[in-house]
Amino acid sequence: MTHPKGLLIDLDGTLYHGDRMIDGADRLIALLRRLGRPYRFVTNNSSATPEAVAARLKRMGIPAVPEDVCTSAQAAAAYIAESKPDAQVFVIGEEGLLKAVSDAGLLRVEEQADFVLQGIDRQFTYLKAAQAVRLIQEGARFIMTNPDLLLPSDAGLIPGAGSIGAMLRAASGAEPVVIGKPSAVLMDFALKRLGRRASETIVVGDNLATDIAAGASAGCETALVLTGLTNNANYEALRAAAGVSPDRTHRDLHGLMAELSGAGG
Ligand SMILES: [Mg+2]
């Protein structure tokens, strides 16, 4: 007997844009609850804590608790703790990453680091870069929370965690371990939290290169929604660039809801 499929749902461009809920997001979550379908929100963004993400969703009218949220920061901290439970970590990042590191029982240090863990840091400086590069040269392993080079903002696209990581990579010559989508590390973390196998899971997102690529390589079913990054005009180019096709494409969240209501399992 197979379980009804669980869902791993992207946030930015899938359930909201900035502080605006995407039409149907509140009803999608209500539907999943009514159908008893398990779900988790999965985000590459390492800057916010799960508590802050859940509060933001609730402010927009989308029901959420911190336990619903899986961030690249949590997956990165879990990855490090699994490799070395009492690891010393030099962190470049914001509150979400700092909290994930301390929640995982890791020790933040400025010297003698086992790991350099880097996410988005809007207070990033040349001195932080120099320190990180020196620690990597001394043997620390380089971990990036997520590869996203650009982030959407009210002022247009701005440099993301991946752009900071690109600087550290160029200067140190070290290849980082990347945690966020399309990496399997965040997917494995989220599947464990969801309590479903990949074959019992649908990955929902707006980004072919991250969400759909991650879901496809993990062995999940994939559903692309044209609510964010991807639209009818750029679909072919993005699909070719990502080298992956979604199992299904929905114009909006109502299309996804119609399918989930009809499927029954
Ligand atoms: Mg997205």
PDB file of C-alpha atoms and ligand atoms in Angstrom:
ATOM      1  CA  MET A   1       0.000   0.000   0.000  1.00  0.00           C
ATOM      2  CA  THR A   2       1.328   3.425  -0.886  1.00  0.00           C
ATOM      3  CA  HIS A   3       0.973   6.566   1.195  1.00  0.00           C
ATOM      4  CA  PRO A   4      -0.729   9.606  -0.290  1.00  0.00           C
ATOM      5  CA  LYS A   5       2.151  11.657  -1.652  1.00  0.00           C
ATOM      6  CA  GLY A   6       3.728  14.358   0.485  1.00  0.00           C
ATOM      7  CA  LEU A   7       4.797  17.737  -0.892  1.00  0.00           C
ATOM      8  CA  LEU A   8       7.991  19.774  -0.656  1.00  0.00           C
ATOM      9  CA  ILE A   9       6.968  23.309  -1.553  1.00  0.00           C
ATOM     10  CA  ASP A  10       9.221  26.206  -2.514  1.00  0.00           C
ATOM     11  CA  LEU A  11       8.436  29.627  -1.026  1.00  0.00           C
ATOM     12  CA  ASP A  12       9.658  32.658  -2.994  1.00  0.00           C
ATOM     13  CA  GLY A  13       7.876  32.813  -6.352  1.00  0.00           C
ATOM     14  CA  THR A  14       5.699  29.843  -5.415  1.00  0.00           C
ATOM     15  CA  LEU A  15       3.712  30.946  -2.333  1.00  0.00           C
ATOM     16  CA  TYR A  16       4.686  34.631  -2.200  1.00  0.00           C
ATOM     17  CA  HIS A  17       6.453  37.525  -3.895  1.00  0.00           C
ATOM     18  CA  GLY A  18       8.100  39.783  -1.330  1.00  0.00           C
ATOM     19  CA  ASP A  19       5.358  40.435   1.217  1.00  0.00           C
ATOM     20  CA  ARG A  20       2.503  39.540  -1.125  1.00  0.00           C
ATOM     21  CA  MET A  21       0.856  36.123  -1.047  1.00  0.00           C
ATOM     22  CA  ILE A  22       0.480  34.483  -4.464  1.00  0.00           C
ATOM     23  CA  ASP A  23      -3.182  33.878  -5.245  1.00  0.00           C
ATOM     24  CA  GLY A  24      -4.355  30.533  -3.862  1.00  0.00           C
ATOM     25  CA  ALA A  25      -1.410  29.883  -1.497  1.00  0.00           C
ATOM     26  CA  ASP A  26      -3.609  30.018   1.626  1.00  0.00           C
ATOM     27  CA  ARG A  27      -6.163  27.695   0.023  1.00  0.00           C
ATOM     28  CA  LEU A  28      -3.469  25.265  -1.120  1.00  0.00           C
ATOM     29  CA  ILE A  29      -2.261  24.814   2.468  1.00  0.00           C
ATOM     30  CA  ALA A  30      -5.845  24.516   3.754  1.00  0.00           C
ATOM     31  CA  LEU A  31      -6.489  21.847   1.099  1.00  0.00           C
ATOM     32  CA  LEU A  32      -3.377  19.855   2.039  1.00  0.00           C
ATOM     33  CA  ARG A  33      -4.422  19.941   5.694  1.00  0.00           C
ATOM     34  CA  ARG A  34      -7.952  18.814   4.814  1.00  0.00           C
ATOM     35  CA  LEU A  35      -6.632  15.969   2.653  1.00  0.00           C
ATOM     36  CA  GLY A  36      -4.135  14.975   5.366  1.00  0.00           C
ATOM     37  CA  ARG A  37      -1.251  15.310   2.916  1.00  0.00           C
ATOM     38  CA  PRO A  38       2.070  16.004   4.671  1.00  0.00           C
ATOM     39  CA  TYR A  39       4.106  18.960   3.403  1.00  0.00           C
ATOM     40  CA  ARG A  40       7.171  21.027   4.221  1.00  0.00           C
ATOM     41  CA  PHE A  41       8.292  24.413   2.925  1.00  0.00           C
ATOM     42  CA  VAL A  42      11.799  24.218   1.479  1.00  0.00           C
ATOM     43  CA  THR A  43      13.879  27.342   0.980  1.00  0.00           C
ATOM     44  CA  ASN A  44      17.439  28.026  -0.173  1.00  0.00           C
ATOM     45  CA  ASN A  45      17.357  31.261   1.809  1.00  0.00           C
ATOM     46  CA  SER A  46      19.602  30.925   4.886  1.00  0.00           C
ATOM     47  CA  SER A  47      19.036  34.396   6.316  1.00  0.00           C
ATOM     48  CA  ALA A  48      15.761  33.898   8.204  1.00  0.00           C
ATOM     49  CA  THR A  49      15.051  31.463  11.037  1.00  0.00           C
ATOM     50  CA  PRO A  50      12.169  28.965  10.601  1.00  0.00           C
ATOM     51  CA  GLU A  51      10.314  31.010  13.250  1.00  0.00           C
ATOM     52  CA  ALA A  52      10.680  34.186  11.171  1.00  0.00           C
ATOM     53  CA  VAL A  53       9.665  32.384   7.964  1.00  0.00           C
ATOM     54  CA  ALA A  54       6.541  30.948   9.621  1.00  0.00           C
ATOM     55  CA  ALA A  55       5.626  34.360  11.085  1.00  0.00           C
ATOM     56  CA  ARG A  56       6.004  35.958   7.656  1.00  0.00           C
ATOM     57  CA  LEU A  57       3.753  33.332   6.053  1.00  0.00           C
ATOM     58  CA  LYS A  58       1.131  33.803   8.768  1.00  0.00           C
ATOM     59  CA  ARG A  59       1.186  37.593   8.296  1.00  0.00           C
ATOM     60  CA  MET A  60       0.323  37.004   4.655  1.00  0.00           C
ATOM     61  CA  GLY A  61      -2.533  34.677   5.603  1.00  0.00           C
ATOM     62  CA  ILE A  62      -0.782  31.353   4.944  1.00  0.00           C
ATOM     63  CA  PRO A  63      -1.032  28.955   7.920  1.00  0.00           C
ATOM     64  CA  ALA A  64       2.472  27.927   9.075  1.00  0.00           C
ATOM     65  CA  VAL A  65       4.477  26.828  12.110  1.00  0.00           C
ATOM     66  CA  PRO A  66       8.301  26.765  12.361  1.00  0.00           C
ATOM     67  CA  GLU A  67       8.295  22.946  12.103  1.00  0.00           C
ATOM     68  CA  ASP A  68       6.858  23.267   8.568  1.00  0.00           C
ATOM     69  CA  VAL A  69       9.977  25.094   7.375  1.00  0.00           C
ATOM     70  CA  CYS A  70      13.213  23.519   6.073  1.00  0.00           C
ATOM     71  CA  THR A  71      15.991  26.007   5.309  1.00  0.00           C
ATOM     72  CA  SER A  72      19.393  25.595   3.684  1.00  0.00           C
ATOM     73  CA  ALA A  73      20.835  26.906   6.974  1.00  0.00           C
ATOM     74  CA  GLN A  74      19.337  24.014   8.964  1.00  0.00           C
ATOM     75  CA  ALA A  75      20.441  21.466   6.359  1.00  0.00           C
ATOM     76  CA  ALA A  76      23.967  22.947   6.337  1.00  0.00           C
ATOM     77  CA  ALA A  77      24.263  22.819  10.124  1.00  0.00           C
ATOM     78  CA  ALA A  78      22.929  19.232  10.170  1.00  0.00           C
ATOM     79  CA  TYR A  79      25.413  18.262   7.447  1.00  0.00           C
ATOM     80  CA  ILE A  80      28.323  19.672   9.462  1.00  0.00           C
ATOM     81  CA  ALA A  81      27.117  18.141  12.750  1.00  0.00           C
ATOM     82  CA  GLU A  82      26.868  14.750  11.039  1.00  0.00           C
ATOM     83  CA  SER A  83      30.406  15.062   9.657  1.00  0.00           C
ATOM     84  CA  LYS A  84      31.832  16.252  13.005  1.00  0.00           C
ATOM     85  CA  PRO A  85      29.434  16.605  15.968  1.00  0.00           C
ATOM     86  CA  ASP A  86      31.520  19.146  17.932  1.00  0.00           C
ATOM     87  CA  ALA A  87      32.827  21.022  14.906  1.00  0.00           C
ATOM     88  CA  GLN A  88      34.251  24.548  15.167  1.00  0.00           C
ATOM     89  CA  VAL A  89      32.717  26.736  12.475  1.00  0.00           C
ATOM     90  CA  PHE A  90      33.559  30.152  11.052  1.00  0.00           C
ATOM     91  CA  VAL A  91      30.271  31.585   9.819  1.00  0.00           C
ATOM     92  CA  ILE A  92      29.583  34.255   7.216  1.00  0.00           C
ATOM     93  CA  GLY A  93      25.837  34.715   7.395  1.00  0.00           C
ATOM     94  CA  GLU A  94      22.773  36.228   9.023  1.00  0.00           C
ATOM     95  CA  GLU A  95      20.486  35.326  11.909  1.00  0.00           C
ATOM     96  CA  GLY A  96      18.986  32.198  10.325  1.00  0.00           C
ATOM     97  CA  LEU A  97      22.413  30.681   9.782  1.00  0.00           C
ATOM     98  CA  LEU A  98      23.825  31.719  13.161  1.00  0.00           C
ATOM     99  CA  LYS A  99      20.830  30.181  14.965  1.00  0.00           C
ATOM    100  CA  ALA A 100      20.974  26.960  12.927  1.00  0.00           C
ATOM    101  CA  VAL A 101      24.646  26.586  13.857  1.00  0.00           C
ATOM    102  CA  SER A 102      24.019  27.013  17.575  1.00  0.00           C
ATOM    103  CA  ASP A 103      20.846  24.830  17.468  1.00  0.00           C
ATOM    104  CA  ALA A 104      22.944  22.035  15.940  1.00  0.00           C
ATOM    105  CA  GLY A 105      25.391  22.239  18.877  1.00  0.00           C
ATOM    106  CA  LEU A 106      28.245  23.591  16.774  1.00  0.00           C
ATOM    107  CA  LEU A 107      30.758  26.101  18.100  1.00  0.00           C
ATOM    108  CA  ARG A 108      31.259  29.402  16.292  1.00  0.00           C
ATOM    109  CA  VAL A 109      34.914  30.422  16.130  1.00  0.00           C
ATOM    110  CA  GLU A 110      37.111  33.025  14.463  1.00  0.00           C
ATOM    111  CA  GLU A 111      40.243  30.825  14.437  1.00  0.00           C
ATOM    112  CA  GLN A 112      41.065  27.112  14.092  1.00  0.00           C
ATOM    113  CA  ALA A 113      37.861  26.383  12.230  1.00  0.00           C
ATOM    114  CA  ASP A 114      37.011  22.902  10.937  1.00  0.00           C
ATOM    115  CA  PHE A 115      34.507  24.450   8.547  1.00  0.00           C
ATOM    116  CA  VAL A 116      33.886  27.781   6.842  1.00  0.00           C
ATOM    117  CA  LEU A 117      30.110  28.032   6.432  1.00  0.00           C
ATOM    118  CA  GLN A 118      28.926  30.807   4.143  1.00  0.00           C
ATOM    119  CA  GLY A 119      25.467  32.083   3.337  1.00  0.00           C
ATOM    120  CA  ILE A 120      23.962  35.431   2.412  1.00  0.00           C
ATOM    121  CA  ASP A 121      25.458  38.196   4.568  1.00  0.00           C
ATOM    122  CA  ARG A 122      24.378  41.749   3.892  1.00  0.00           C
ATOM    123  CA  GLN A 123      27.141  42.926   6.255  1.00  0.00           C
ATOM    124  CA  PHE A 124      29.787  41.050   4.224  1.00  0.00           C
ATOM    125  CA  THR A 125      33.199  42.753   4.235  1.00  0.00           C
ATOM    126  CA  TYR A 126      36.654  42.327   2.740  1.00  0.00           C
ATOM    127  CA  LEU A 127      37.923  41.385   6.215  1.00  0.00           C
ATOM    128  CA  LYS A 128      35.418  38.529   6.499  1.00  0.00           C
ATOM    129  CA  ALA A 129      36.456  37.283   3.054  1.00  0.00           C
ATOM    130  CA  ALA A 130      40.139  37.435   4.001  1.00  0.00           C
ATOM    131  CA  GLN A 131      39.495  35.517   7.217  1.00  0.00           C
ATOM    132  CA  ALA A 132      37.439  32.833   5.447  1.00  0.00           C
ATOM    133  CA  VAL A 133      40.034  32.367   2.708  1.00  0.00           C
ATOM    134  CA  ARG A 134      42.852  32.077   5.270  1.00  0.00           C
ATOM    135  CA  LEU A 135      40.913  29.451   7.260  1.00  0.00           C
ATOM    136  CA  ILE A 136      40.176  27.450   4.078  1.00  0.00           C
ATOM    137  CA  GLN A 137      43.867  27.606   3.154  1.00  0.00           C
ATOM    138  CA  GLU A 138      44.669  26.288   6.650  1.00  0.00           C
ATOM    139  CA  GLY A 139      42.431  23.274   6.033  1.00  0.00           C
ATOM    140  CA  ALA A 140      38.854  24.259   6.932  1.00  0.00           C
ATOM    141  CA  ARG A 141      36.211  22.683   4.671  1.00  0.00           C
ATOM    142  CA  PHE A 142      34.228  25.221   2.653  1.00  0.00           C
ATOM    143  CA  ILE A 143      30.430  24.868   2.824  1.00  0.00           C
ATOM    144  CA  MET A 144      28.003  27.121   0.933  1.00  0.00           C
ATOM    145  CA  THR A 145      24.375  27.279   2.043  1.00  0.00           C
ATOM    146  CA  ASN A 146      23.087  27.867  -1.488  1.00  0.00           C
ATOM    147  CA  PRO A 147      24.339  28.592  -4.983  1.00  0.00           C
ATOM    148  CA  ASP A 148      21.883  31.355  -5.974  1.00  0.00           C
ATOM    149  CA  LEU A 149      23.902  34.158  -7.614  1.00  0.00           C
ATOM    150  CA  LEU A 150      21.054  36.669  -7.589  1.00  0.00           C
ATOM    151  CA  LEU A 151      18.071  37.404  -5.356  1.00  0.00           C
ATOM    152  CA  PRO A 152      14.872  39.216  -6.243  1.00  0.00           C
ATOM    153  CA  SER A 153      14.331  42.391  -4.207  1.00  0.00           C
ATOM    154  CA  ASP A 154      12.225  45.526  -4.369  1.00  0.00           C
ATOM    155  CA  ALA A 155      15.172  47.152  -6.126  1.00  0.00           C
ATOM    156  CA  GLY A 156      15.481  44.390  -8.729  1.00  0.00           C
ATOM    157  CA  LEU A 157      17.991  41.530  -8.697  1.00  0.00           C
ATOM    158  CA  ILE A 158      20.743  41.842  -6.069  1.00  0.00           C
ATOM    159  CA  PRO A 159      23.807  39.633  -5.346  1.00  0.00           C
ATOM    160  CA  GLY A 160      22.903  36.437  -3.489  1.00  0.00           C
ATOM    161  CA  ALA A 161      24.849  33.962  -1.346  1.00  0.00           C
ATOM    162  CA  GLY A 162      26.313  32.335  -4.452  1.00  0.00           C
ATOM    163  CA  SER A 163      28.003  35.569  -5.481  1.00  0.00           C
ATOM    164  CA  ILE A 164      29.770  35.851  -2.113  1.00  0.00           C
ATOM    165  CA  GLY A 165      30.678  32.172  -2.414  1.00  0.00           C
ATOM    166  CA  ALA A 166      32.095  32.772  -5.896  1.00  0.00           C
ATOM    167  CA  MET A 167      34.548  35.281  -4.410  1.00  0.00           C
ATOM    168  CA  LEU A 168      35.700  32.858  -1.698  1.00  0.00           C
ATOM    169  CA  ARG A 169      36.009  30.094  -4.269  1.00  0.00           C
ATOM    170  CA  ALA A 170      38.064  32.237  -6.635  1.00  0.00           C
ATOM    171  CA  ALA A 171      40.379  33.413  -3.862  1.00  0.00           C
ATOM    172  CA  SER A 172      40.849  30.078  -2.083  1.00  0.00           C
ATOM    173  CA  GLY A 173      40.806  27.748  -5.083  1.00  0.00           C
ATOM    174  CA  ALA A 174      38.640  25.398  -2.992  1.00  0.00           C
ATOM    175  CA  GLU A 175      35.480  23.715  -4.280  1.00  0.00           C
ATOM    176  CA  PRO A 176      32.680  24.173  -1.750  1.00  0.00           C
ATOM    177  CA  VAL A 177      30.107  21.623  -0.701  1.00  0.00           C
ATOM    178  CA  VAL A 178      26.801  23.222  -1.749  1.00  0.00           C
ATOM    179  CA  ILE A 179      23.768  22.521   0.444  1.00  0.00           C
ATOM    180  CA  GLY A 180      20.762  24.278  -1.135  1.00  0.00           C
ATOM    181  CA  LYS A 181      18.669  23.205  -4.142  1.00  0.00           C
ATOM    182  CA  PRO A 182      19.577  21.687  -6.602  1.00  0.00           C
ATOM    183  CA  SER A 183      21.911  19.895  -4.147  1.00  0.00           C
ATOM    184  CA  ALA A 184      20.709  16.574  -2.750  1.00  0.00           C
ATOM    185  CA  VAL A 185      21.763  17.650   0.771  1.00  0.00           C
ATOM    186  CA  LEU A 186      18.778  19.968   1.343  1.00  0.00           C
ATOM    187  CA  MET A 187      16.446  17.537  -0.434  1.00  0.00           C
ATOM    188  CA  ASP A 188      17.526  14.602   1.776  1.00  0.00           C
ATOM    189  CA  PHE A 189      17.124  16.787   4.881  1.00  0.00           C
ATOM    190  CA  ALA A 190      13.630  17.894   3.799  1.00  0.00           C
ATOM    191  CA  LEU A 191      12.517  14.352   2.861  1.00  0.00           C
ATOM    192  CA  LYS A 192      13.602  13.116   6.282  1.00  0.00           C
ATOM    193  CA  ARG A 193      11.611  15.901   7.928  1.00  0.00           C
ATOM    194  CA  LEU A 194       8.633  15.169   5.663  1.00  0.00           C
ATOM    195  CA  GLY A 195       8.740  11.473   6.587  1.00  0.00           C
ATOM    196  CA  ARG A 196       8.278  10.301   3.002  1.00  0.00           C
ATOM    197  CA  ARG A 197      10.492   8.561   0.455  1.00  0.00           C
ATOM    198  CA  ALA A 198      11.394  10.464  -2.711  1.00  0.00           C
ATOM    199  CA  SER A 199       9.034   8.230  -4.690  1.00  0.00           C
ATOM    200  CA  GLU A 200       6.188   9.320  -2.361  1.00  0.00           C
ATOM    201  CA  THR A 201       6.883  13.037  -2.772  1.00  0.00           C
ATOM    202  CA  ILE A 202       5.985  15.847  -5.157  1.00  0.00           C
ATOM    203  CA  VAL A 203       8.369  18.824  -5.372  1.00  0.00           C
ATOM    204  CA  VAL A 204       6.566  22.075  -6.193  1.00  0.00           C
ATOM    205  CA  GLY A 205       8.418  25.206  -7.295  1.00  0.00           C
ATOM    206  CA  ASP A 206       8.826  28.045  -9.786  1.00  0.00           C
ATOM    207  CA  ASN A 207      12.487  27.462 -10.678  1.00  0.00           C
ATOM    208  CA  LEU A 208      13.539  24.749 -13.145  1.00  0.00           C
ATOM    209  CA  ALA A 209      17.268  24.953 -12.325  1.00  0.00           C
ATOM    210  CA  THR A 210      16.806  24.600  -8.561  1.00  0.00           C
ATOM    211  CA  ASP A 211      13.394  23.201  -7.515  1.00  0.00           C
ATOM    212  CA  ILE A 212      12.666  20.960 -10.485  1.00  0.00           C
ATOM    213  CA  ALA A 213      16.289  19.856 -10.960  1.00  0.00           C
ATOM    214  CA  ALA A 214      16.530  18.995  -7.249  1.00  0.00           C
ATOM    215  CA  GLY A 215      13.266  17.066  -7.272  1.00  0.00           C
ATOM    216  CA  ALA A 216      14.092  15.179 -10.456  1.00  0.00           C
ATOM    217  CA  SER A 217      17.558  14.149  -9.310  1.00  0.00           C
ATOM    218  CA  ALA A 218      16.211  13.040  -5.918  1.00  0.00           C
ATOM    219  CA  GLY A 219      13.648  10.816  -7.675  1.00  0.00           C
ATOM    220  CA  CYS A 220      10.572  12.847  -6.686  1.00  0.00           C
ATOM    221  CA  GLU A 221       7.638  13.773  -8.887  1.00  0.00           C
ATOM    222  CA  THR A 222       7.949  17.431  -9.936  1.00  0.00           C
ATOM    223  CA  ALA A 223       5.386  20.175 -10.489  1.00  0.00           C
ATOM    224  CA  LEU A 224       6.411  23.515 -11.959  1.00  0.00           C
ATOM    225  CA  VAL A 225       4.174  26.504 -11.254  1.00  0.00           C
ATOM    226  CA  LEU A 226       4.325  29.535 -13.563  1.00  0.00           C
ATOM    227  CA  THR A 227       3.850  31.921 -10.644  1.00  0.00           C
ATOM    228  CA  GLY A 228       7.410  33.233 -10.327  1.00  0.00           C
ATOM    229  CA  LEU A 229      10.641  32.949 -12.269  1.00  0.00           C
ATOM    230  CA  THR A 230       9.326  30.788 -15.113  1.00  0.00           C
ATOM    231  CA  ASN A 231       6.606  31.901 -17.526  1.00  0.00           C
ATOM    232  CA  ASN A 232       5.341  30.784 -20.919  1.00  0.00           C
ATOM    233  CA  ALA A 233       7.752  33.134 -22.683  1.00  0.00           C
ATOM    234  CA  ASN A 234      10.982  31.951 -21.005  1.00  0.00           C
ATOM    235  CA  TYR A 235      10.004  28.317 -20.319  1.00  0.00           C
ATOM    236  CA  GLU A 236      11.828  26.722 -23.276  1.00  0.00           C
ATOM    237  CA  ALA A 237      15.065  28.621 -22.687  1.00  0.00           C
ATOM    238  CA  LEU A 238      15.072  27.881 -18.942  1.00  0.00           C
ATOM    239  CA  ARG A 239      14.166  24.239 -19.526  1.00  0.00           C
ATOM    240  CA  ALA A 240      17.031  23.843 -21.990  1.00  0.00           C
ATOM    241  CA  ALA A 241      19.440  25.568 -19.589  1.00  0.00           C
ATOM    242  CA  ALA A 242      18.351  23.414 -16.648  1.00  0.00           C
ATOM    243  CA  GLY A 243      18.418  20.248 -18.751  1.00  0.00           C
ATOM    244  CA  VAL A 244      15.338  18.923 -16.982  1.00  0.00           C
ATOM    245  CA  SER A 245      11.593  18.894 -17.603  1.00  0.00           C
ATOM    246  CA  PRO A 246       8.936  18.932 -14.894  1.00  0.00           C
ATOM    247  CA  ASP A 247       6.451  16.065 -14.727  1.00  0.00           C
ATOM    248  CA  ARG A 248       3.675  18.660 -14.731  1.00  0.00           C
ATOM    249  CA  THR A 249       3.362  22.389 -15.299  1.00  0.00           C
ATOM    250  CA  HIS A 250       0.561  24.450 -13.751  1.00  0.00           C
ATOM    251  CA  ARG A 251      -0.277  27.980 -14.791  1.00  0.00           C
ATOM    252  CA  ASP A 252      -0.995  28.851 -11.153  1.00  0.00           C
ATOM    253  CA  LEU A 253      -1.708  27.291  -7.758  1.00  0.00           C
ATOM    254  CA  HIS A 254      -5.350  26.694  -8.683  1.00  0.00           C
ATOM    255  CA  GLY A 255      -4.197  24.232 -11.363  1.00  0.00           C
ATOM    256  CA  LEU A 256      -2.127  22.377  -8.778  1.00  0.00           C
ATOM    257  CA  MET A 257      -5.063  22.325  -6.338  1.00  0.00           C
ATOM    258  CA  ALA A 258      -7.405  20.942  -9.000  1.00  0.00           C
ATOM    259  CA  GLU A 259      -4.996  18.113  -9.649  1.00  0.00           C
ATOM    260  CA  LEU A 260      -4.457  17.333  -5.949  1.00  0.00           C
ATOM    261  CA  SER A 261      -8.224  17.344  -5.291  1.00  0.00           C
ATOM    262  CA  GLY A 262      -8.834  14.999  -8.196  1.00  0.00           C
ATOM    263  CA  ALA A 263      -5.928  12.647  -7.596  1.00  0.00           C
ATOM    264  CA  GLY A 264      -7.007  11.334  -4.195  1.00  0.00           C
ATOM    265  CA  GLY A 265      -3.622   9.678  -3.645  1.00  0.00           C
TER     266      GLY A 265
HETATM  267 MG    MG B   1      11.248  30.040  -5.887  1.00  0.00          MG
END
